[in-house]
Amino acid sequence: MAQVTKDTLIGDAIRMDQGIIPILMGAGMHCIGCPSAQGESLAEAAMVHGIDADGLVNAVNEYLTAKEQ
């Protein structure tokens, strides 16, 4: 089962499942295509954007879990 953590790089998460992009953009991360964003962890990006990292990770993992079912 695919899951992400706060340490997962944005680029790795997107390669895992591109369906994660709308979740990130909905959370206010509109720089998904930016080369530097690809090397940031979810926690780092959440901090820069003032987003709760745990909530973001939970939302992504809920999506991934639902998709597998």
PDB file of C-alpha atoms in Angstrom:
ATOM      1  CA  MET A   1       0.000   0.000   0.000  1.00  0.00           C
ATOM      2  CA  ALA A   2       1.482   3.327  -1.082  1.00  0.00           C
ATOM      3  CA  GLN A   3       1.682   5.937   1.658  1.00  0.00           C
ATOM      4  CA  VAL A   4       3.532   9.203   2.171  1.00  0.00           C
ATOM      5  CA  THR A   5       5.178  10.745   5.219  1.00  0.00           C
ATOM      6  CA  LYS A   6       6.181  14.293   6.046  1.00  0.00           C
ATOM      7  CA  ASP A   7       9.646  13.387   4.733  1.00  0.00           C
ATOM      8  CA  THR A   8       8.352  12.292   1.313  1.00  0.00           C
ATOM      9  CA  LEU A   9       9.615  14.585  -1.433  1.00  0.00           C
ATOM     10  CA  ILE A  10       6.917  16.301  -3.466  1.00  0.00           C
ATOM     11  CA  GLY A  11       8.446  14.938  -6.671  1.00  0.00           C
ATOM     12  CA  ASP A  12       8.358  11.384  -5.301  1.00  0.00           C
ATOM     13  CA  ALA A  13       4.745  11.779  -4.162  1.00  0.00           C
ATOM     14  CA  ILE A  14       3.681  13.016  -7.593  1.00  0.00           C
ATOM     15  CA  ARG A  15       5.517  10.160  -9.299  1.00  0.00           C
ATOM     16  CA  MET A  16       3.708   7.804  -6.927  1.00  0.00           C
ATOM     17  CA  ASP A  17       0.312   9.090  -8.099  1.00  0.00           C
ATOM     18  CA  GLN A  18      -0.434  12.234 -10.090  1.00  0.00           C
ATOM     19  CA  GLY A  19      -3.861  12.350  -8.434  1.00  0.00           C
ATOM     20  CA  ILE A  20      -2.048  13.898  -5.473  1.00  0.00           C
ATOM     21  CA  ILE A  21      -1.558  17.140  -7.439  1.00  0.00           C
ATOM     22  CA  PRO A  22      -5.123  18.451  -6.878  1.00  0.00           C
ATOM     23  CA  ILE A  23      -4.769  17.785  -3.135  1.00  0.00           C
ATOM     24  CA  LEU A  24      -1.546  19.785  -2.975  1.00  0.00           C
ATOM     25  CA  MET A  25      -2.946  22.594  -5.091  1.00  0.00           C
ATOM     26  CA  GLY A  26      -6.137  22.657  -3.027  1.00  0.00           C
ATOM     27  CA  ALA A  27      -3.981  23.130   0.057  1.00  0.00           C
ATOM     28  CA  GLY A  28      -2.423  26.228  -1.532  1.00  0.00           C
ATOM     29  CA  MET A  29       0.680  24.705  -3.080  1.00  0.00           C
ATOM     30  CA  HIS A  30       0.423  26.188  -6.551  1.00  0.00           C
ATOM     31  CA  CYS A  31       4.109  25.765  -7.397  1.00  0.00           C
ATOM     32  CA  ILE A  32       3.913  22.013  -8.006  1.00  0.00           C
ATOM     33  CA  GLY A  33       5.713  22.284 -11.347  1.00  0.00           C
ATOM     34  CA  CYS A  34       8.519  24.421  -9.948  1.00  0.00           C
ATOM     35  CA  PRO A  35      11.830  22.522 -10.133  1.00  0.00           C
ATOM     36  CA  SER A  36      12.794  23.437  -6.570  1.00  0.00           C
ATOM     37  CA  ALA A  37       9.439  22.230  -5.236  1.00  0.00           C
ATOM     38  CA  GLN A  38      10.149  18.761  -6.606  1.00  0.00           C
ATOM     39  CA  GLY A  39      13.010  18.369  -4.121  1.00  0.00           C
ATOM     40  CA  GLU A  40      11.126  19.690  -1.083  1.00  0.00           C
ATOM     41  CA  SER A  41       9.588  17.368   1.449  1.00  0.00           C
ATOM     42  CA  LEU A  42       5.897  17.655   2.210  1.00  0.00           C
ATOM     43  CA  ALA A  43       6.827  19.033   5.651  1.00  0.00           C
ATOM     44  CA  GLU A  44       9.114  21.699   4.174  1.00  0.00           C
ATOM     45  CA  ALA A  45       6.518  22.786   1.634  1.00  0.00           C
ATOM     46  CA  ALA A  46       3.793  22.836   4.286  1.00  0.00           C
ATOM     47  CA  MET A  47       5.933  25.040   6.518  1.00  0.00           C
ATOM     48  CA  VAL A  48       6.656  27.508   3.689  1.00  0.00           C
ATOM     49  CA  HIS A  49       2.956  27.715   2.820  1.00  0.00           C
ATOM     50  CA  GLY A  50       1.680  27.838   6.420  1.00  0.00           C
ATOM     51  CA  ILE A  51      -0.122  24.512   6.101  1.00  0.00           C
ATOM     52  CA  ASP A  52      -0.476  21.818   8.762  1.00  0.00           C
ATOM     53  CA  ALA A  53       1.895  19.069   7.545  1.00  0.00           C
ATOM     54  CA  ASP A  54       0.079  16.304   9.434  1.00  0.00           C
ATOM     55  CA  GLY A  55      -3.234  17.293   7.871  1.00  0.00           C
ATOM     56  CA  LEU A  56      -1.701  17.368   4.410  1.00  0.00           C
ATOM     57  CA  VAL A  57      -0.085  13.954   4.848  1.00  0.00           C
ATOM     58  CA  ASN A  58      -3.377  12.549   6.159  1.00  0.00           C
ATOM     59  CA  ALA A  59      -5.305  13.935   3.174  1.00  0.00           C
ATOM     60  CA  VAL A  60      -2.840  12.424   0.695  1.00  0.00           C
ATOM     61  CA  ASN A  61      -2.818   9.060   2.469  1.00  0.00           C
ATOM     62  CA  GLU A  62      -6.627   8.996   2.652  1.00  0.00           C
ATOM     63  CA  TYR A  63      -6.726   9.548  -1.116  1.00  0.00           C
ATOM     64  CA  LEU A  64      -4.170   6.795  -1.730  1.00  0.00           C
ATOM     65  CA  THR A  65      -6.005   4.358   0.552  1.00  0.00           C
ATOM     66  CA  ALA A  66      -9.374   5.064  -1.080  1.00  0.00           C
ATOM     67  CA  LYS A  67      -7.898   4.609  -4.538  1.00  0.00           C
ATOM     68  CA  GLU A  68      -6.561   1.161  -3.629  1.00  0.00           C
ATOM     69  CA  GLN A  69      -9.946  -0.063  -2.432  1.00  0.00           C
TER      70      GLN A  69
END
